[in-house]
Short mmCIF file of C-alpha atoms in Angstrom, two decimals:
data_model
loop_
_atom_site.label_atom_id
_atom_site.label_comp_id
_atom_site.label_asym_id
_atom_site.label_seq_id
_atom_site.Cartn_x
_atom_site.Cartn_y
_atom_site.Cartn_z
CA MET A 1 -9.16 26.64 44.85
CA ILE A 2 -5.90 25.45 44.79
CA LYS A 3 -3.77 26.56 47.75
CA LYS A 4 -0.22 24.57 47.91
CA GLU A 5 1.76 22.84 45.41
CA LYS A 6 4.76 20.32 45.69
CA ILE A 7 7.00 20.00 42.75
CA LYS A 8 9.48 17.18 42.41
CA ASP A 9 10.52 16.83 38.45
CA LEU A 10 7.79 15.96 36.41
CA HIS A 11 5.38 14.95 40.02
CA TYR A 12 3.24 17.06 41.07
CA SER A 13 1.42 16.95 44.32
CA VAL A 14 -0.85 19.99 44.89
CA THR A 15 -3.83 20.66 47.76
CA GLY A 16 -7.01 22.35 47.46
CA VAL A 17 -10.09 23.67 49.51
CA LEU A 18 -13.58 23.82 48.30
CA THR A 19 -16.00 25.19 50.06
CA ALA A 20 -19.71 23.87 51.48
CA ASP A 21 -21.30 25.96 49.74
CA GLU A 22 -20.08 25.70 46.67
CA ILE A 23 -20.26 22.12 47.00
CA GLN A 24 -23.81 22.36 47.38
CA ALA A 25 -24.18 25.47 44.63
CA VAL A 26 -22.36 22.50 42.06
CA ALA A 27 -24.44 19.75 43.63
CA ASP A 28 -27.46 21.45 43.26
CA GLU A 29 -27.09 22.51 40.17
CA ILE A 30 -26.91 18.72 38.88
CA LEU A 31 -29.75 18.08 40.70
CA THR A 32 -31.74 20.95 38.83
CA LYS A 33 -30.33 19.07 35.75
CA TYR A 34 -31.67 15.72 36.77
CA GLY A 35 -34.79 17.08 37.86
CA ALA A 36 -35.96 18.30 34.52
CA ASP A 37 -36.72 14.12 33.64
CA ALA A 38 -36.89 13.20 37.52
CA LYS A 39 -40.20 10.65 37.40
CA MET A 40 -41.26 10.61 41.81
CA PRO A 41 -44.48 9.33 43.06
CA GLY A 42 -47.04 12.30 44.10
CA PHE A 43 -45.10 14.63 41.01
CA ARG A 44 -45.41 15.57 38.39
CA LYS A 45 -42.15 15.29 35.52
CA GLY A 46 -39.68 17.34 35.98
CA HIS A 47 -42.02 19.16 38.76
CA VAL A 48 -40.10 16.93 41.79
CA PRO A 49 -39.10 19.95 44.52
CA LEU A 50 -35.31 20.70 44.79
CA SER A 51 -35.59 19.50 48.54
CA VAL A 52 -36.80 16.73 47.84
CA LEU A 53 -34.07 15.92 45.31
CA ARG A 54 -31.65 16.43 47.78
CA GLN A 55 -33.41 13.70 50.44
CA LYS A 56 -32.56 11.11 48.00
CA TYR A 57 -29.59 11.83 45.50
CA ASN A 58 -27.56 14.45 47.10
CA ALA A 59 -24.85 12.48 48.68
CA SER A 60 -24.01 11.44 45.02
CA ALA A 61 -24.64 14.82 43.18
CA LEU A 62 -22.08 15.82 45.80
CA GLY A 63 -19.58 13.16 45.44
CA GLU A 64 -20.45 15.03 41.35
CA ALA A 65 -20.18 18.11 42.66
CA ILE A 66 -15.99 17.98 43.90
CA ASP A 67 -14.80 16.06 41.50
CA LYS A 68 -16.66 18.57 39.05
CA LEU A 69 -14.99 21.53 40.71
CA MET A 70 -11.38 19.67 41.69
CA ASN A 71 -11.17 19.42 37.47
CA GLY A 72 -12.33 22.66 37.30
CA ASP A 73 -9.40 24.00 39.82
CA LEU A 74 -6.80 21.07 38.02
CA GLU A 75 -7.44 22.37 34.39
CA LYS A 76 -7.18 26.07 35.41
CA TYR A 77 -3.90 25.45 37.18
CA ALA A 78 -2.47 23.60 34.28
CA THR A 79 -3.70 26.61 32.18
CA ASP A 80 -1.52 28.44 34.27
CA LYS A 81 1.47 26.67 34.45
CA LYS A 82 1.05 25.90 30.99
CA ILE A 83 1.74 21.76 31.61
CA ARG A 84 -0.01 18.76 30.39
CA LEU A 85 -0.67 16.19 32.80
CA ALA A 86 0.66 12.53 31.61
CA GLY A 87 -2.51 10.69 33.17
CA ALA A 88 -5.93 10.61 35.30
CA PRO A 89 -4.64 12.36 39.14
CA ARG A 90 -5.05 10.60 42.11
CA ALA A 91 -7.68 12.69 44.40
CA ASP A 92 -7.40 12.33 48.28
CA LEU A 93 -10.68 13.89 49.68
CA GLY A 94 -8.94 12.80 53.35
CA LYS A 95 -11.80 12.79 56.53
CA TRP A 96 -14.19 15.28 54.42
CA GLU A 97 -17.84 14.99 56.07
CA ILE A 98 -21.11 15.85 54.19
CA GLY A 99 -21.47 20.13 55.19
CA ASN A 100 -18.02 21.08 55.77
CA ASP A 101 -15.32 22.46 53.46
CA ALA A 102 -13.46 20.07 51.40
CA GLU A 103 -9.32 19.62 51.68
CA TYR A 104 -8.42 17.83 49.02
CA THR A 105 -5.26 16.56 47.58
CA LEU A 106 -3.98 15.95 44.26
CA GLU A 107 -1.48 13.67 43.33
CA PHE A 108 -0.14 13.28 39.13
CA ASP A 109 3.00 13.24 36.57
CA ILE A 110 3.02 16.14 33.53
CA LEU A 111 4.19 15.42 30.30
CA PRO A 112 8.34 16.36 29.57
CA THR A 113 8.42 19.34 27.36
CA LEU A 114 10.72 17.97 24.11
CA PRO A 115 13.91 19.82 23.76
CA GLU A 116 15.21 21.60 20.71
CA ILE A 117 16.12 18.76 17.99
CA ASP A 118 18.58 19.58 15.45
CA LEU A 119 18.41 16.69 13.35
CA GLU A 120 20.68 18.13 10.56
CA LYS A 121 22.80 16.85 12.97
CA PHE A 122 22.26 13.17 13.03
CA THR A 123 22.93 10.82 10.35
CA VAL A 124 21.74 7.66 9.02
CA THR A 125 22.42 5.15 5.92
CA LYS A 126 20.01 4.69 3.19
CA LYS A 127 20.77 1.10 1.79
CA THR A 128 20.69 0.84 -1.84
CA THR A 129 20.86 -2.27 -4.33
CA LYS A 130 20.63 -3.07 -7.99
CA LEU A 131 18.53 -5.46 -9.13
CA ASP A 132 19.54 -8.81 -9.82
CA GLU A 133 17.62 -10.04 -12.82
CA ALA A 134 17.81 -13.54 -10.91
CA GLU A 135 15.58 -12.52 -8.23
CA VAL A 136 13.22 -11.60 -11.14
CA ASP A 137 13.54 -15.01 -12.46
CA THR A 138 13.36 -16.53 -8.56
CA ALA A 139 9.78 -14.34 -8.09
CA ILE A 140 8.25 -15.76 -11.67
CA GLU A 141 9.56 -19.28 -10.60
CA ASN A 142 7.28 -18.89 -7.20
CA LEU A 143 4.86 -17.67 -8.98
CA ARG A 144 4.42 -20.69 -11.72
CA ARG A 145 4.71 -23.12 -8.38
CA ALA A 146 1.87 -21.22 -7.42
CA ARG A 147 0.24 -22.46 -10.27
CA SER A 148 1.18 -25.76 -10.54
CA THR A 149 -0.24 -28.90 -10.55
CA ALA A 150 0.57 -31.78 -7.47
CA GLU A 151 0.76 -34.67 -9.50
CA LYS A 152 0.92 -38.46 -7.77
CA GLN A 153 4.74 -40.34 -8.29
CA PRO A 154 5.02 -44.28 -8.35
CA ALA A 155 6.06 -46.31 -5.76
CA GLU A 156 9.80 -46.19 -6.07
CA TYR A 157 9.85 -42.26 -7.07
CA VAL A 158 12.18 -40.77 -4.22
CA ALA A 159 11.07 -37.97 -2.16
CA LYS A 160 12.49 -34.28 -2.81
CA ASN A 161 13.12 -31.07 -2.00
CA GLY A 162 10.09 -29.11 -3.32
CA ASP A 163 7.83 -32.23 -3.62
CA THR A 164 4.79 -32.48 -1.44
CA ALA A 165 4.60 -35.67 0.87
CA VAL A 166 1.54 -37.28 2.04
CA ILE A 167 1.67 -38.04 5.87
CA ASP A 168 0.24 -39.35 8.41
CA PHE A 169 2.39 -38.05 11.96
CA THR A 170 2.50 -38.71 15.74
CA GLY A 171 4.70 -36.30 17.99
CA TYR A 172 6.09 -37.95 21.20
CA ILE A 173 8.15 -36.56 23.92
CA GLY A 174 9.96 -39.50 25.72
CA LYS A 175 7.15 -42.26 25.26
CA ASP A 176 4.55 -39.58 25.37
CA ALA A 177 2.55 -38.73 23.02
CA PHE A 178 1.90 -34.37 23.32
CA GLU A 179 -1.29 -32.42 22.30
CA GLY A 180 -1.16 -31.13 18.82
CA GLY A 181 1.43 -33.52 17.57
CA ALA A 182 -0.53 -35.52 15.33
CA ALA A 183 -2.02 -35.04 12.07
CA LYS A 184 -3.72 -37.72 9.12
CA MET A 185 -2.73 -37.43 5.55
CA HIS A 186 -1.09 -34.61 6.09
CA HIS A 187 0.48 -32.51 2.96
CA LEU A 188 3.24 -31.17 3.32
CA VAL A 189 5.62 -29.52 1.05
CA LEU A 190 9.10 -30.49 1.49
CA GLY A 191 11.49 -27.32 1.71
CA SER A 192 9.04 -24.53 2.48
CA GLY A 193 10.13 -24.54 6.33
CA SER A 194 6.58 -24.77 7.60
CA PHE A 195 7.39 -27.47 9.85
CA ILE A 196 10.12 -27.38 12.83
CA PRO A 197 14.04 -27.26 11.42
CA GLY A 198 14.80 -30.66 10.50
CA PHE A 199 11.65 -32.18 9.66
CA GLU A 200 11.25 -32.19 5.66
CA ASP A 201 14.82 -32.52 5.48
CA GLN A 202 14.38 -36.46 7.11
CA ILE A 203 11.68 -37.07 4.51
CA ILE A 204 13.09 -36.70 1.06
CA GLY A 205 15.26 -39.74 0.17
CA HIS A 206 11.94 -41.77 1.42
CA LYS A 207 9.52 -43.70 -0.93
CA SER A 208 5.68 -44.31 -1.07
CA GLY A 209 4.31 -46.80 1.88
CA ASP A 210 7.50 -45.75 3.90
CA GLU A 211 7.38 -45.59 7.78
CA PHE A 212 10.09 -44.15 10.01
CA ASP A 213 10.96 -41.73 13.02
CA VAL A 214 12.37 -38.11 12.20
CA ASN A 215 14.19 -36.44 15.19
CA VAL A 216 14.02 -33.08 15.84
CA LYS A 217 14.89 -30.29 18.43
CA PHE A 218 11.51 -28.02 18.81
CA PRO A 219 13.62 -24.03 18.94
CA LYS A 220 14.01 -22.61 22.21
CA ASP A 221 11.85 -19.42 20.99
CA TYR A 222 8.59 -22.17 19.93
CA HIS A 223 5.39 -20.74 20.92
CA ALA A 224 4.05 -23.60 22.99
CA ASP A 225 6.16 -23.51 26.51
CA ASN A 226 5.98 -26.97 27.31
CA LEU A 227 7.75 -28.09 24.03
CA ALA A 228 9.94 -25.28 23.88
CA GLY A 229 13.56 -26.11 23.22
CA ARG A 230 12.80 -30.45 23.83
CA ALA A 231 13.69 -33.33 21.61
CA ALA A 232 10.85 -35.06 19.80
CA ARG A 233 10.58 -37.99 17.74
CA PHE A 234 7.62 -38.00 15.55
CA ALA A 235 6.50 -41.58 13.16
CA VAL A 236 5.75 -40.63 10.13
CA VAL A 237 3.81 -42.91 7.62
CA LEU A 238 4.62 -41.38 4.07
CA HIS A 239 1.33 -42.15 2.00
CA GLU A 240 2.39 -40.22 -1.37
CA VAL A 241 4.95 -38.41 -3.08
CA ARG A 242 3.44 -35.77 -5.49
CA LYS A 243 5.75 -33.38 -7.81
CA HIS A 244 4.80 -30.37 -8.96
CA ILE A 245 4.59 -29.41 -12.73
CA LEU A 246 4.77 -26.33 -13.38
CA PRO A 247 2.76 -24.48 -16.09
CA GLU A 248 4.60 -23.10 -18.95
CA LEU A 249 6.59 -19.82 -19.27
CA ASN A 250 4.74 -18.25 -22.41
CA ASP A 251 2.86 -15.63 -22.76
CA GLU A 252 -0.65 -17.66 -21.94
CA PHE A 253 1.08 -18.20 -18.82
CA ALA A 254 1.08 -14.75 -18.37
CA LYS A 255 -2.22 -13.40 -19.01
CA SER A 256 -3.44 -15.53 -17.08
CA ILE A 257 -2.57 -13.81 -14.09
CA GLY A 258 -3.25 -10.55 -15.92
CA PHE A 259 -0.28 -9.43 -18.14
CA ASP A 260 -0.18 -9.20 -22.22
CA THR A 261 3.42 -10.82 -22.33
CA VAL A 262 6.34 -12.18 -20.22
CA ALA A 263 8.01 -9.11 -21.38
CA LYS A 264 5.37 -7.38 -19.43
CA LEU A 265 5.06 -9.60 -16.25
CA ARG A 266 8.70 -9.16 -15.81
CA GLU A 267 8.59 -5.36 -15.92
CA HIS A 268 5.46 -5.82 -13.16
CA VAL A 269 7.92 -8.59 -10.73
CA ARG A 270 10.79 -5.93 -11.08
CA ASP A 271 8.71 -2.34 -10.03
CA ILE A 272 7.42 -5.00 -7.14
CA LEU A 273 11.34 -6.53 -6.20
CA ASN A 274 11.89 -2.63 -6.11
CA GLU A 275 9.64 -1.11 -3.74
CA GLN A 276 10.19 -4.11 -1.94
CA TYR A 277 13.64 -3.29 -1.73
CA ALA A 278 12.72 0.44 -1.33
CA ALA A 279 10.77 -0.15 1.56
CA ALA A 280 13.28 -2.42 3.37
CA SER A 281 15.57 0.30 3.24
CA GLN A 282 13.11 3.40 4.00
CA GLN A 283 12.63 1.15 7.75
CA GLU A 284 16.48 0.24 8.40
CA MET A 285 16.88 4.13 8.42
CA ARG A 286 13.69 4.52 10.21
CA ASN A 287 15.01 2.10 13.06
CA GLU A 288 18.46 3.56 12.94
CA LEU A 289 16.91 6.91 13.78
CA LEU A 290 15.45 5.84 16.97
CA ASP A 291 18.42 4.69 18.16
CA ILE A 292 19.77 7.76 17.69
CA LEU A 293 17.01 9.18 18.91
CA ALA A 294 16.91 7.05 22.41
CA ASP A 295 20.40 7.33 22.73
CA LYS A 296 20.85 11.62 21.99
CA ILE A 297 17.89 12.92 22.95
CA LYS A 298 17.55 13.79 27.19
CA LEU A 299 14.50 13.80 28.33
CA ASP A 300 12.63 12.93 31.83
CA LEU A 301 9.87 10.50 31.59
CA PRO A 302 6.87 10.71 33.57
CA GLU A 303 6.67 7.20 36.38
CA VAL A 304 3.31 6.99 35.72
CA VAL A 305 3.59 6.25 31.79
CA VAL A 306 6.93 4.02 32.39
CA ALA A 307 4.53 1.87 35.05
CA GLN A 308 1.62 1.70 32.69
CA GLU A 309 4.05 0.41 30.01
CA LEU A 310 5.71 -1.84 31.88
CA GLN A 311 2.85 -3.74 33.21
CA MET A 312 1.48 -3.89 29.90
CA ALA A 313 4.68 -5.79 29.13
CA LYS A 314 4.24 -8.04 31.92
CA ASN A 315 0.67 -8.77 31.27
CA GLU A 316 2.03 -9.76 27.39
CA HIS A 317 4.24 -12.06 29.05
CA GLU A 318 1.97 -13.85 31.16
CA HIS A 319 -0.14 -14.05 28.74
CA HIS A 320 2.40 -15.80 26.84
CA HIS A 321 3.50 -18.27 29.59
CA ALA A 322 0.12 -18.99 30.87
CA HIS A 323 1.02 -22.92 30.16
CA CYS A 324 4.04 -22.58 31.27
CA ASP A 325 3.47 -24.49 35.07
CA GLY A 326 7.35 -23.62 35.89
CA LYS A 327 8.69 -26.15 33.26
CA CYS A 328 10.58 -23.72 31.29
CA GLY A 329 13.01 -22.15 34.19
CA ASP A 330 14.17 -18.89 33.91
CA ASP A 331 12.18 -18.34 30.33
CA CYS A 332 9.27 -17.68 32.25
CA LYS A 333 10.93 -15.30 34.50
CA PHE A 334 10.16 -11.68 34.07
CA ASP A 335 13.02 -9.65 34.11
CA GLU A 336 11.75 -6.16 35.68
CA LYS A 337 15.35 -4.91 35.05
CA LYS A 338 15.27 -5.35 31.43
CA GLU A 339 11.89 -5.32 30.58
CA ARG A 340 11.71 -1.31 32.45
CA LYS A 341 14.88 -0.68 30.34
CA GLU A 342 12.85 -1.32 26.94
CA ALA A 343 9.32 0.15 28.52
CA GLU A 344 11.39 3.50 29.33
CA ARG A 345 12.63 3.51 25.69
CA ARG A 346 9.80 2.92 24.22
CA VAL A 347 7.83 5.71 26.32
CA LYS A 348 10.40 8.01 25.68
CA LEU A 349 10.37 7.37 21.52
CA GLY A 350 6.92 7.99 21.69
CA LEU A 351 7.09 10.96 23.35
CA ILE A 352 9.47 12.60 21.06
CA LEU A 353 7.23 11.43 17.88
CA ALA A 354 4.50 12.51 19.56
CA GLU A 355 5.67 16.25 20.22
CA TRP A 356 7.67 16.48 17.14
CA GLY A 357 5.08 15.46 14.69
CA SER A 358 2.39 17.62 16.38
CA ALA A 359 4.53 20.52 16.13
CA ASN A 360 6.10 20.50 12.35
CA LYS A 361 2.17 19.46 11.73
CA VAL A 362 2.45 16.16 11.24
CA GLU A 363 -1.32 14.56 9.87
CA VAL A 364 -2.81 11.15 9.45
CA THR A 365 -5.79 11.25 7.10
CA ARG A 366 -8.83 9.05 5.81
CA ASP A 367 -6.77 7.94 3.41
CA ASP A 368 -3.65 7.04 5.31
CA LEU A 369 -6.32 5.00 7.56
CA GLN A 370 -7.88 2.86 4.50
CA GLN A 371 -4.15 1.78 3.05
CA ALA A 372 -2.91 0.71 5.60
CA ILE A 373 -6.61 -0.99 6.92
CA TRP A 374 -6.15 -2.59 3.59
CA ALA A 375 -3.09 -3.64 3.59
CA GLU A 376 -3.69 -5.39 6.80
CA ALA A 377 -6.71 -6.97 5.33
CA ALA A 378 -4.82 -8.04 2.46
CA HIS A 379 -3.57 -10.98 4.71
CA TYR A 380 -5.84 -12.32 5.45
CA PRO A 381 -9.48 -15.02 3.70
CA ASP A 382 -11.59 -13.00 3.98
CA PRO A 383 -10.78 -8.77 4.05
CA LYS A 384 -14.39 -7.60 5.10
CA GLN A 385 -13.54 -9.07 8.30
CA ILE A 386 -10.71 -7.29 9.39
CA PHE A 387 -13.11 -3.50 7.95
CA GLU A 388 -15.66 -4.71 10.00
CA PHE A 389 -13.42 -5.13 13.47
CA TYR A 390 -12.03 -1.87 12.51
CA ASN A 391 -15.77 -0.23 12.28
CA LYS A 392 -16.83 -1.74 15.20
CA ASN A 393 -13.59 -1.28 17.90
CA GLN A 394 -12.29 2.36 18.18
CA ASN A 395 -9.80 1.81 20.43
CA ALA A 396 -7.92 -1.18 17.77
CA LEU A 397 -8.68 2.24 15.01
CA THR A 398 -7.07 4.86 17.91
CA MET A 399 -4.14 2.36 17.72
CA LEU A 400 -3.62 1.71 14.19
CA ARG A 401 -3.78 5.77 14.13
CA GLY A 402 -1.33 6.20 16.80
CA MET A 403 1.39 3.96 14.64
CA ILE A 404 0.49 5.55 11.39
CA PHE A 405 1.50 9.02 12.77
CA GLU A 406 4.87 7.95 14.20
CA ARG A 407 5.69 5.99 11.02
CA LYS A 408 4.83 9.81 9.41
CA SER A 409 6.70 11.62 12.04
CA LEU A 410 9.71 9.48 11.49
CA ASP A 411 9.41 10.04 7.94
CA ALA A 412 9.28 13.55 8.14
CA MET A 413 12.72 13.79 10.39
CA LEU A 414 14.27 11.89 7.74
CA THR A 415 14.04 14.33 5.35
CA HIS A 416 15.57 16.37 7.64
CA VAL A 417 18.48 14.47 8.71
CA LYS A 418 21.99 13.47 6.73
CA GLN A 419 21.74 10.35 4.83
CA LYS A 420 25.29 8.61 3.57
CA GLU A 421 24.31 5.94 1.22
CA LYS A 422 25.58 2.17 0.84
CA VAL A 423 25.33 -0.02 -1.66
CA VAL A 424 24.79 -3.52 -0.64
CA LYS A 425 23.17 -6.92 -1.99
CA PRO A 426 19.61 -7.20 -1.72
CA SER A 427 19.72 -10.05 0.48
CA GLU A 428 21.66 -7.59 3.25
CA LEU A 429 18.78 -5.46 2.71
CA PHE A 430 15.90 -7.92 4.70
CA GLU A 431 18.38 -9.58 7.43
CA PRO A 432 17.34 -8.48 10.74
CA ALA A 433 19.18 -6.38 12.46
CA LYS A 434 21.96 -7.87 14.86
CA ALA A 435 21.10 -7.09 18.82
CA LYS A 436 23.40 -4.09 19.97
#
């Protein structure tokens, strides 16, 4: 039974006492259940005397009994106080010895109570746009390009934007070739942006058989820390230039991708683009509402949850910079102050969405999960692997469910806030948010 409590904000420290008799009584119950299936020399299965079980397993059973009794006391305490724990408690039994009463201390953080949120006081901007037929033309051109044939051009042909260059290349930092920076007969679509900025531009204008250097600088945020921000030289051999011949835009082309006519294809493309605009606008409103909630809602945060979030950020940082070896300067350092602030924001928003969503009966259905998994699987060559991954990984499925729950909670919140419309160009819907 819990006798004393010490409370500071969301942190609790409670002290209780378990008598030796109740500890042994629960331990005996545990031993009796174990004895029902126990096999020991000289005894029939399930008929091992309790005294014999005590001799061999009592210490283990006593530990289990104490855990069970402490958890029972804590559960009753939390129910009486109407509080919810933010994580597992830290237990301390002091210098308890077998046969004596046990005085224990439990320390834990609780989840805060969400204040009432008057969403009607908040306003977000709903960006709308008018579909430009030029966007439809561009999308259809991309479809044609995806079904184009790349024809090898004669030696005098000069490589142009949109052509495919078949190249060998070797990358150097100073005089040394670096790992992963070489390839033979690589097919590179010029203008695709798949290589380092500036690389493809320096191939345009060359002809088959040319050998030349391409000089570039790796972006500061490049995924390989040993290359990020560094100047590099690539020795390039241009073997072939292939020009993409696009299929003619007619009803036959439309039928090849599942539509009876070009008009129906254009109608489908318009629908897809409008769906993308609507989704981008909705995401911007979600982000704006998150900023408002983070700024306007005052909420005490359980330190144990913030610490866990901060540790995950630190683990991710260390994993990302595992090959840095101190060569990338300040970029390798974990900014504790900045990361703590961001961890607190994530925890705060997570608590708000969890509490508000639960209170307003937001649910994640089986269909929600299926659609999310299908959407993710569509980006992989073998969708079956994604379904198998979630079938075998319940933690990943739980995380996905949580993400969907937060998104649905945000969308439900957006139905209560005021929305002011702003007409923008289509490109503005997809511009990255400016840093605040």
